[in-house]
């Protein structure tokens, strides 16, 4: 009987030992899986409470629900790429995000316009962070500020840009609608070749005079290069009348209907509201974008006799992209005048209420 008890005791000890070993292995596996799970969760959402409570809650106030969701997803894309929100932004991370956009465009994973929009959103968010941080006595650098995506490398066929009659139809439509803002915006792009982003960023403080008394835009540095753009007389008159009529003392020249600085999507929608009607009435061959109008401006500068280097310096286009306009000017007689742009904005009939 004693032997049976000893034998049973040994079996119980062995069973208990095996049970503890199995349980230990199971718990180790569980712990590992739990750690992996929590790490995954952190990877999915690394946006800080500070960003949400001190930045986003105020930044998103005037955004529509759709735009708010779109902007938030862009911030999350940055978060996934860098491992944190833009409250802690380094130049290396900004370049990484910038290069990632270019890679996606080049591999056809992202459209060029979407990439431009995403970069613009990150600029806006980081500008908001910079203002907030500086106002609280701390330092923050928006490394996105001087970044802009290179224009797409493609040769433009002649019919890709509006001709003189189409430009006249577009400006006439804005004029007849008494839409002074649209008329001036379209004129700035068509005559000076400003980008949509530059239009939206124009401030009253950018306007100055050069040593010879010409009205100029002192544009902020782009890729560390400053530009002083002489404003043509016809545009200068329009601009002066518009600023006076709108009583713009400082800050943004163009505002949206919410009285905030106009956005790139606002100007595109503004242009689309005219092109849609003009296409239907067969006064335009196709729908044109702000970028298309800029292409037209550059083409007409070249047709007017300006060299590629002059146009590249004036419009801020990288020299290597200027060859895209060769096909357009190849079939036109080059005018030897020194005027940059052969398009002139007629100023007849201007009064305090209407601009032509």
JSON list of C-alpha atoms in Angstrom, two decimals, residues 158 299-300 302-305 328-337 342:
[
{"chain": "A", "resi": 158, "resn": "UNK", "atom": "CA", "xyz": [-0.35, 73.46, -78.94]},
{"chain": "A", "resi": 299, "resn": "UNK", "atom": "CA", "xyz": [3.96, 80.04, -73.81]},
{"chain": "A", "resi": 300, "resn": "UNK", "atom": "CA", "xyz": [2.86, 83.56, -74.69]},
{"chain": "A", "resi": 302, "resn": "UNK", "atom": "CA", "xyz": [8.12, 82.79, -75.20]},
{"chain": "A", "resi": 303, "resn": "UNK", "atom": "CA", "xyz": [6.11, 83.68, -78.30]},
{"chain": "A", "resi": 304, "resn": "UNK", "atom": "CA", "xyz": [6.57, 87.33, -77.36]},
{"chain": "A", "resi": 305, "resn": "UNK", "atom": "CA", "xyz": [10.33, 86.97, -77.69]},
{"chain": "A", "resi": 328, "resn": "UNK", "atom": "CA", "xyz": [3.90, 75.28, -78.92]},
{"chain": "A", "resi": 329, "resn": "UNK", "atom": "CA", "xyz": [6.26, 77.99, -80.13]},
{"chain": "A", "resi": 330, "resn": "UNK", "atom": "CA", "xyz": [7.77, 75.96, -82.99]},
{"chain": "A", "resi": 331, "resn": "UNK", "atom": "CA", "xyz": [4.73, 76.57, -85.20]},
{"chain": "A", "resi": 332, "resn": "UNK", "atom": "CA", "xyz": [4.47, 80.29, -84.41]},
{"chain": "A", "resi": 333, "resn": "UNK", "atom": "CA", "xyz": [6.40, 83.24, -85.74]},
{"chain": "A", "resi": 334, "resn": "UNK", "atom": "CA", "xyz": [8.53, 84.61, -82.94]},
{"chain": "A", "resi": 335, "resn": "UNK", "atom": "CA", "xyz": [7.97, 88.30, -82.30]},
{"chain": "A", "resi": 336, "resn": "UNK", "atom": "CA", "xyz": [11.26, 90.03, -81.62]},
{"chain": "A", "resi": 337, "resn": "UNK", "atom": "CA", "xyz": [9.81, 92.52, -79.16]},
{"chain": "A", "resi": 342, "resn": "UNK", "atom": "CA", "xyz": [1.73, 89.16, -76.03]}
]
